PDB file of C-alpha atoms in Angstrom:
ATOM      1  CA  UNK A   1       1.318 -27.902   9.811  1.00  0.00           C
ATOM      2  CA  UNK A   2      -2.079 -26.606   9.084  1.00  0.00           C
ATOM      3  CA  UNK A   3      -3.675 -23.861  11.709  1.00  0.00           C
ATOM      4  CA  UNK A   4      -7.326 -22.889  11.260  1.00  0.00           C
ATOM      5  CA  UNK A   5      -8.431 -19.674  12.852  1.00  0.00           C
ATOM      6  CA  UNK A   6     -12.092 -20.756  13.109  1.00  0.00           C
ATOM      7  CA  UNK A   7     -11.306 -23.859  14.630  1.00  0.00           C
ATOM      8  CA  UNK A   8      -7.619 -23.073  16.708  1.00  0.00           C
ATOM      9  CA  UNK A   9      -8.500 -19.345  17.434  1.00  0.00           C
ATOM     10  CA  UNK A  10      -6.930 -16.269  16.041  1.00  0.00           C
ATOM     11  CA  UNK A  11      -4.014 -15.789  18.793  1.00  0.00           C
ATOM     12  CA  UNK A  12      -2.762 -19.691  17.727  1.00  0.00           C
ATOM     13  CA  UNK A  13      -2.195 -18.635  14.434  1.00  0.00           C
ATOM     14  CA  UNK A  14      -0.729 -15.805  14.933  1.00  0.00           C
ATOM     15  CA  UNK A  15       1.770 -17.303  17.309  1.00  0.00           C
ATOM     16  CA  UNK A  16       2.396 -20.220  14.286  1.00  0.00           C
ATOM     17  CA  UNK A  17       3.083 -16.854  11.959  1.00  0.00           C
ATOM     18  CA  UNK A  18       6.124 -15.346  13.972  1.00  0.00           C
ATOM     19  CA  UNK A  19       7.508 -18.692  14.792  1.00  0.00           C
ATOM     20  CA  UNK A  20       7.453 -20.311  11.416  1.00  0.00           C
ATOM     21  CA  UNK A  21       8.921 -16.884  10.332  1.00  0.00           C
ATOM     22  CA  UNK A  22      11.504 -16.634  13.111  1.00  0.00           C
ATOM     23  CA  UNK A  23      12.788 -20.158  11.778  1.00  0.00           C
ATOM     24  CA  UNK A  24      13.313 -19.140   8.783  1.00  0.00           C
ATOM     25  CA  UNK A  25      10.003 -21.314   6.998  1.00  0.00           C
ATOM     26  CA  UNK A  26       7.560 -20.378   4.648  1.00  0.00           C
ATOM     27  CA  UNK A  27       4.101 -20.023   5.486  1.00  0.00           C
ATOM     28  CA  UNK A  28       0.976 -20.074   3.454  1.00  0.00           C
ATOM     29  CA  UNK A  29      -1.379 -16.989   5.625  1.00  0.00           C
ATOM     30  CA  UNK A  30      -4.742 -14.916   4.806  1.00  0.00           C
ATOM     31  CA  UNK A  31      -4.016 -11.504   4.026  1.00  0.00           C
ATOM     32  CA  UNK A  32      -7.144  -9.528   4.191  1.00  0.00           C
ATOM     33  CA  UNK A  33      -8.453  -9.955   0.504  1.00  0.00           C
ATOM     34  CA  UNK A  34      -6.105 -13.086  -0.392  1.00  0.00           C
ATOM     35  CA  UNK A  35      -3.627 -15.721   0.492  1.00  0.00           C
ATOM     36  CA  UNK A  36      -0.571 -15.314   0.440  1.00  0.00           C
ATOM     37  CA  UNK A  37       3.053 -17.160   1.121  1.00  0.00           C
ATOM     38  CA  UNK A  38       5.172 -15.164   3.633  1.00  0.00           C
ATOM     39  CA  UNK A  39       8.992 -15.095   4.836  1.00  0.00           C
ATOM     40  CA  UNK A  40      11.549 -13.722   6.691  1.00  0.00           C
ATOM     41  CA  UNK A  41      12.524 -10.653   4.556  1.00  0.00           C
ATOM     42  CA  UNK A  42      16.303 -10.892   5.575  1.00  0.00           C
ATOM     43  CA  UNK A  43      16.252 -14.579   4.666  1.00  0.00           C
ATOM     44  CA  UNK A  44      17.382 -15.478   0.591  1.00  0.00           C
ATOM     45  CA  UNK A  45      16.515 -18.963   1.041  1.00  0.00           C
ATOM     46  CA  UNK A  46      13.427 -18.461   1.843  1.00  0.00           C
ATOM     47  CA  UNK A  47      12.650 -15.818  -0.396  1.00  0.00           C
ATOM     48  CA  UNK A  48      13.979 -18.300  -3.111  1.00  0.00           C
ATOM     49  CA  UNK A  49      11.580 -21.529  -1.925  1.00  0.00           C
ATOM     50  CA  UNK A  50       8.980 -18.723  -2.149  1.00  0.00           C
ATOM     51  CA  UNK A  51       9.786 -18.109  -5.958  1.00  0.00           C
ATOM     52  CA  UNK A  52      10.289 -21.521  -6.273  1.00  0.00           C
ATOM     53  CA  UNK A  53       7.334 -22.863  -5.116  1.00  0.00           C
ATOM     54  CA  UNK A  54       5.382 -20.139  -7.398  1.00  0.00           C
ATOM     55  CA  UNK A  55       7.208 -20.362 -10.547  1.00  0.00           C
ATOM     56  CA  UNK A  56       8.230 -16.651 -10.406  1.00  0.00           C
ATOM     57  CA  UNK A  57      11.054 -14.565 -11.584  1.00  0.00           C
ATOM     58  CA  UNK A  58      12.813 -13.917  -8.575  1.00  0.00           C
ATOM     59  CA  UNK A  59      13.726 -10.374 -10.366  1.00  0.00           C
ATOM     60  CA  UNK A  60      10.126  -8.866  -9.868  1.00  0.00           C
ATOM     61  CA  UNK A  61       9.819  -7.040  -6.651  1.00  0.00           C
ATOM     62  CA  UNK A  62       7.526  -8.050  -3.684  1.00  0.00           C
ATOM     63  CA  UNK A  63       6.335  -5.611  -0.384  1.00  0.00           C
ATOM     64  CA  UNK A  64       7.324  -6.369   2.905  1.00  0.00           C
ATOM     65  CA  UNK A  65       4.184  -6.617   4.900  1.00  0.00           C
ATOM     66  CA  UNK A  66       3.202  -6.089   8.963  1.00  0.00           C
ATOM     67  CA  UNK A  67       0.918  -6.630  11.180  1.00  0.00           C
ATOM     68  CA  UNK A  68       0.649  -3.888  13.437  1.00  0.00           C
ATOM     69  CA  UNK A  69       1.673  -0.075  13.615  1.00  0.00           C
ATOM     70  CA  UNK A  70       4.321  -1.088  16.078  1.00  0.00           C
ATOM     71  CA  UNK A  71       6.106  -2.974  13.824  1.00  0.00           C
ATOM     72  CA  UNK A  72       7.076  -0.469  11.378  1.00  0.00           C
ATOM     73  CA  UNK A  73       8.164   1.899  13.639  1.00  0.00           C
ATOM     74  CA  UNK A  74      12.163   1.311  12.259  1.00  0.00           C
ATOM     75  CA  UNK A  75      11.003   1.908   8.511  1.00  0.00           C
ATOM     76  CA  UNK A  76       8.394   4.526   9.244  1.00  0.00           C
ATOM     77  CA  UNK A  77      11.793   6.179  10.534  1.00  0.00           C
ATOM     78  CA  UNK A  78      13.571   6.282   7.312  1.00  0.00           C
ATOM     79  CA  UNK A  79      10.538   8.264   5.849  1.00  0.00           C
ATOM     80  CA  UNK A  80      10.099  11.832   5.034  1.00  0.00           C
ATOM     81  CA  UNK A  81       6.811  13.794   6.965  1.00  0.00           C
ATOM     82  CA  UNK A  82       4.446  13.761   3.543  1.00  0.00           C
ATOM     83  CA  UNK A  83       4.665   9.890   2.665  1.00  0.00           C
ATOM     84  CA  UNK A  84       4.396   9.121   6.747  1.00  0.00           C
ATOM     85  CA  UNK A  85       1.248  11.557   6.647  1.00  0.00           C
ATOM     86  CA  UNK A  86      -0.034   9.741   3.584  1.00  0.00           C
ATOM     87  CA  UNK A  87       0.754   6.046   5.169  1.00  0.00           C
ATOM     88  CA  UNK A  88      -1.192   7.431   8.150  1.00  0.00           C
ATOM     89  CA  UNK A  89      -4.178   7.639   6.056  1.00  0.00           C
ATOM     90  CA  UNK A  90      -4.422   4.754   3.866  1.00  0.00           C
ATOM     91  CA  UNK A  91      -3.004   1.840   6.664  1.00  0.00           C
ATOM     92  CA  UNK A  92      -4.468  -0.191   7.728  1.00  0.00           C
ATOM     93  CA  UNK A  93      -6.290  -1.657   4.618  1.00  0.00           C
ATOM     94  CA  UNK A  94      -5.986  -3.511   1.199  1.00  0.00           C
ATOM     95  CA  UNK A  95      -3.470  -0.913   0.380  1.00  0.00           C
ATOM     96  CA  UNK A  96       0.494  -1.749  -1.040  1.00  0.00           C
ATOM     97  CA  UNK A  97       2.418   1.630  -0.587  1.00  0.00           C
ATOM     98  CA  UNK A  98       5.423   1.876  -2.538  1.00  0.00           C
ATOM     99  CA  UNK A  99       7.587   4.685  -0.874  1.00  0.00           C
ATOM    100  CA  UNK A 100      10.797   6.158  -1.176  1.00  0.00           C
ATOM    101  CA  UNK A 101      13.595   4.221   0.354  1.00  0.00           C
ATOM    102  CA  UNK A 102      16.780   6.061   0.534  1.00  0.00           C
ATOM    103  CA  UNK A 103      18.279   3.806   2.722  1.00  0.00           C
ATOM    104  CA  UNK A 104      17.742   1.247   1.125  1.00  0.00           C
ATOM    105  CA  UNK A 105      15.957  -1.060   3.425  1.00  0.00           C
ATOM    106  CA  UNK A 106      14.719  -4.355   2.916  1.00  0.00           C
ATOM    107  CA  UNK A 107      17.146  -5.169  -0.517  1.00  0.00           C
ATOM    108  CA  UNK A 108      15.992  -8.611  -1.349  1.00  0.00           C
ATOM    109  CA  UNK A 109      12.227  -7.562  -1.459  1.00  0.00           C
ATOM    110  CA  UNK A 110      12.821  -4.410  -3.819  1.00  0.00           C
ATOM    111  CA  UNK A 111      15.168  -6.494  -6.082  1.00  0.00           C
ATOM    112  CA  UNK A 112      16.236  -3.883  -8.802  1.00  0.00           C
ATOM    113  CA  UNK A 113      15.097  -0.950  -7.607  1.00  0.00           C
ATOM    114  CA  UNK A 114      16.337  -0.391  -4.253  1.00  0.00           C
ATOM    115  CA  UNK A 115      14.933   2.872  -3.405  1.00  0.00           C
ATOM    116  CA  UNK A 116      11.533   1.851  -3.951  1.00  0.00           C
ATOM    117  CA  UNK A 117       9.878  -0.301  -1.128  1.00  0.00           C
ATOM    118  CA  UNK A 118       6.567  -1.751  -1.029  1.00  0.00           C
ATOM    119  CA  UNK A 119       4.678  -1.394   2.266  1.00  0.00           C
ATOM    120  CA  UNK A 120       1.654  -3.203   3.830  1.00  0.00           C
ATOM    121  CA  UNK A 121      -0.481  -2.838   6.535  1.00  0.00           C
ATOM    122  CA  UNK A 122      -3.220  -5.290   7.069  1.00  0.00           C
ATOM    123  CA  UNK A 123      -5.783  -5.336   9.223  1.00  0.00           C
ATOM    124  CA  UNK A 124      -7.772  -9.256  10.035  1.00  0.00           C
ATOM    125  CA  UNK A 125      -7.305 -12.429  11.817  1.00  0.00           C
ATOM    126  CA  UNK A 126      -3.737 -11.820  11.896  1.00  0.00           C
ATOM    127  CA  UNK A 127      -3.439  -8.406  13.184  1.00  0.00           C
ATOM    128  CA  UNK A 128      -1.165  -8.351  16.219  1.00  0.00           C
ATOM    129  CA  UNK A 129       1.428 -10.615  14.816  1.00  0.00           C
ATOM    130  CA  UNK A 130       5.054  -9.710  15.567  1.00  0.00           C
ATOM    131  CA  UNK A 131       6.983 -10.287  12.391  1.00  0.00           C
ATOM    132  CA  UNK A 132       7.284  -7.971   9.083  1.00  0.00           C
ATOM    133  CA  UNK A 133       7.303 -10.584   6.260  1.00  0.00           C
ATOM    134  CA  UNK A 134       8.180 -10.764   2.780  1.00  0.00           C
ATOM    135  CA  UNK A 135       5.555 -11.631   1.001  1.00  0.00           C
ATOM    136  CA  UNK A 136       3.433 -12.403  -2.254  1.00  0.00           C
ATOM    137  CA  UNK A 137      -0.008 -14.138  -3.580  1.00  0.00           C
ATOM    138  CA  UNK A 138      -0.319 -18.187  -3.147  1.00  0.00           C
ATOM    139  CA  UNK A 139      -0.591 -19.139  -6.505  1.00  0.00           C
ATOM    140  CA  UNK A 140       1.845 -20.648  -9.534  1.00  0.00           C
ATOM    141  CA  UNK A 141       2.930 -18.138 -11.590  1.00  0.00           C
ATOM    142  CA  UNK A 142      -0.323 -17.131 -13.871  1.00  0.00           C
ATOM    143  CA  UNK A 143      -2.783 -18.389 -12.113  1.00  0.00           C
ATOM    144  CA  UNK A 144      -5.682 -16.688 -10.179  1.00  0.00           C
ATOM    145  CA  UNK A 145      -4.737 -15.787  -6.393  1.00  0.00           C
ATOM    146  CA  UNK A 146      -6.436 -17.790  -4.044  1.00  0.00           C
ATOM    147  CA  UNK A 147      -9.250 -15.899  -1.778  1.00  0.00           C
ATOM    148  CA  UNK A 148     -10.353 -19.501  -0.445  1.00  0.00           C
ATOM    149  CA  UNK A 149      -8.119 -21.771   1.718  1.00  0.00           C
ATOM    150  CA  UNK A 150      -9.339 -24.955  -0.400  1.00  0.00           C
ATOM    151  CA  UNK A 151      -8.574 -23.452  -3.390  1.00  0.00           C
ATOM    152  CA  UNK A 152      -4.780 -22.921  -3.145  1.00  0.00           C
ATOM    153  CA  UNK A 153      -2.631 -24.816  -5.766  1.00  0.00           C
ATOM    154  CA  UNK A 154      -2.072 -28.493  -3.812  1.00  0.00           C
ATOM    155  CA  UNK A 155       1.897 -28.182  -4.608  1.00  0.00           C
ATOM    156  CA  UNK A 156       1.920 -24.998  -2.810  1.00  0.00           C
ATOM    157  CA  UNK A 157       0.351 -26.154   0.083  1.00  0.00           C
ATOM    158  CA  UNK A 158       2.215 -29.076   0.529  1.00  0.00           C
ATOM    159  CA  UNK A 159       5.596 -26.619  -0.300  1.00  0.00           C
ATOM    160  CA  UNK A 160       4.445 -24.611   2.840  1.00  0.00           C
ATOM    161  CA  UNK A 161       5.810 -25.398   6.527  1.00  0.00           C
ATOM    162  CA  UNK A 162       2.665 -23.661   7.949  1.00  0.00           C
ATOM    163  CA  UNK A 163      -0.753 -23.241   6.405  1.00  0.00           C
ATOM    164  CA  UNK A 164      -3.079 -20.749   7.960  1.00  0.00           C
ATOM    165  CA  UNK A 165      -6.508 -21.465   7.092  1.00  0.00           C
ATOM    166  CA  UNK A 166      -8.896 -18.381   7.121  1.00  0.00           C
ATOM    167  CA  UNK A 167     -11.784 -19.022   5.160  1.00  0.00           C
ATOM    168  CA  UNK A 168     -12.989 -17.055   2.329  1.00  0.00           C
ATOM    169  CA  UNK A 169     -11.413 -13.599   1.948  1.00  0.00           C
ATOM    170  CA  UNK A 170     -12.689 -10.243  -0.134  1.00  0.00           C
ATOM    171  CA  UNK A 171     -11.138 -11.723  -3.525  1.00  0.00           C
ATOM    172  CA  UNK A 172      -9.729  -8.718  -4.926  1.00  0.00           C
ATOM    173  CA  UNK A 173      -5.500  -7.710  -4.689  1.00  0.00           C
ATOM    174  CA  UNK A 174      -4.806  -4.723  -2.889  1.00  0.00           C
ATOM    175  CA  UNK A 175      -4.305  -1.389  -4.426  1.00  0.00           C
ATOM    176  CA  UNK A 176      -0.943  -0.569  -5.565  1.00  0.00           C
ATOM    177  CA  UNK A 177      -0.184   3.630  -4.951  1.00  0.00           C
ATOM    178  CA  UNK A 178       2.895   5.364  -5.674  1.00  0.00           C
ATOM    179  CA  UNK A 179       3.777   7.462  -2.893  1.00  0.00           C
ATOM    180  CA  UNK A 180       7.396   8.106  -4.141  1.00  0.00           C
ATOM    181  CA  UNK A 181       7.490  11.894  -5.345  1.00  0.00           C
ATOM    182  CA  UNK A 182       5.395  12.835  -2.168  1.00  0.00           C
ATOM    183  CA  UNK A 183       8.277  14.859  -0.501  1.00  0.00           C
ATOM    184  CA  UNK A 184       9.783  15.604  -3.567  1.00  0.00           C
ATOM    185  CA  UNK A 185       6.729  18.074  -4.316  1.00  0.00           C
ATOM    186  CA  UNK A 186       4.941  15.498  -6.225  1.00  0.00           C
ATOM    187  CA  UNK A 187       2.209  14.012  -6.863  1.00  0.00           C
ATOM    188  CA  UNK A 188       1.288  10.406  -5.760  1.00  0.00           C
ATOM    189  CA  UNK A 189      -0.777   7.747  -8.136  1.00  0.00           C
ATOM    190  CA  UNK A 190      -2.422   4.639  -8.396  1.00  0.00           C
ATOM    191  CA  UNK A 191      -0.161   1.688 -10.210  1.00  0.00           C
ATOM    192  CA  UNK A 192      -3.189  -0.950  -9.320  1.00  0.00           C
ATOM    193  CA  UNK A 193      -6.353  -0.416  -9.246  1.00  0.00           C
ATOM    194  CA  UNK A 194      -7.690  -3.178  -6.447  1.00  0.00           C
ATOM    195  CA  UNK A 195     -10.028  -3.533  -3.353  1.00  0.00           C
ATOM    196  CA  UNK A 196      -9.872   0.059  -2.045  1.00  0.00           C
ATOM    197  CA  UNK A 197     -10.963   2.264  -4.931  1.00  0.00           C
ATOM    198  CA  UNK A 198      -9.484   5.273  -6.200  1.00  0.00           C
ATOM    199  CA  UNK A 199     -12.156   7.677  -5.087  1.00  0.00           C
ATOM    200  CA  UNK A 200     -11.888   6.739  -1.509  1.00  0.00           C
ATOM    201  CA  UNK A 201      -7.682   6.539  -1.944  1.00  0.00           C
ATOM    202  CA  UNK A 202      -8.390  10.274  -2.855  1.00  0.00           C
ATOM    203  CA  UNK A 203     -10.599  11.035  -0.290  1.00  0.00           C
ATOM    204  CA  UNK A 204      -8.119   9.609   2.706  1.00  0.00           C
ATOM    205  CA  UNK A 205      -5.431  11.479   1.125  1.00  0.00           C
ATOM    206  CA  UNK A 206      -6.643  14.705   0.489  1.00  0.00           C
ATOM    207  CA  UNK A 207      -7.043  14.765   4.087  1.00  0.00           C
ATOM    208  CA  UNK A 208      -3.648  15.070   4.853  1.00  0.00           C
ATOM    209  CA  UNK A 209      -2.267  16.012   1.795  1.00  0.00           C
ATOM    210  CA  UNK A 210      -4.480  19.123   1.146  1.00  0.00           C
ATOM    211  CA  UNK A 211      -4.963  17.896  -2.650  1.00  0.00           C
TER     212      UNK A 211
END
């Protein structure tokens, strides 16, 4: 099924997102600089169509991504005052937060690390949508991410149960920071540089981080 938010309206596809999630499908969705493929998180089927359909080594980790504050409330839980303070800052936005996860949460998305969890935030069409989702870029394994709905790799739009079509998108991946020493007295850094740059990462921080 193919949903266009110019055409069916934003609420439609996010109502598509958290159902085609909640049945355990994989969905093809604008992020807010690229597409990506989304699942259930819990789910190791889908998680493994997902690598299948990309051609990826289902050992490399992936974040689990939401869609509004309220959402994260259980994992924001699990997290010490510095890295909340520093999530506070730099979500929404084309931001992936890897954070300490002592608890472990979310084990098939952090593979072989599990105390390290990837988090997004992202702000867009979508915003508002119930469900956290695992999720990673649209393309076969070493190609260019789409940022255009008509350029995603036919096989993995036909592999998709639901394909959200939201135009063109800012291009660029999101920045990858490493907020894992943050309560631990140290320092955080960037793993990726991407579509929020690392002078205005700094700036947000030092905000709350006194840096």
């Amino acid at each position: 099924m193919v949903v266009s938010v110019a055409r069916d309206g934003a609420a439609r596809a996010r109502e598509a997102l958290d159902r085609c999630v909640a049945d355990s499908g994989v969905a093809l969705f604008p992020a807010d600089t690229l597409y990506g493929l989304a699942c259930d998180p819990s789910r190791a089927d889908a998680i493994a169509r997902i690598h299948a359909i990309k051609g990826r080594d289902e050992r490399k980790p992936s974040a689990v991504m939401f869609f509004a504050p309220l959402a994260m409330r259980e994992i924001l839980s699990t997290l010490r005052p510095r890295t909340r303070e520093a999530l506070g800052a730099i979500l929404p936005g084309p931001v992936t937060a890897v954070v300490a996860n002592p608890e472990r949460r979310y084990p098939l998305a952090c593979r072989e690390d599990p105390e390290r969890l990837g988090l997004r935030l992202i702000e867009g069409p979508l915003a508002g949508a119930s469900c956290a989702v695992f999720q990673t870029s649209a393309n076969r394994s070493g190609e260019p991410a789409p940022s255009r709905f008509k350029d995603v790799h036919p096989k993995v739009l036909e592999a998709a149960d639901l394909a959200i079509d939201g135009g063109e998108l800012g291009g660029e991946p999101s920045t990858v920071v490493d907020l894992t020493a943050l309560d631990n007295g140290g320092e955080w850094g960037v793993l990726r540089e991407g579509a929020l740059s690392h002078a205005e990462l700094e700036a947000r921080l030092r905000k709350v981080l006194a840096i």
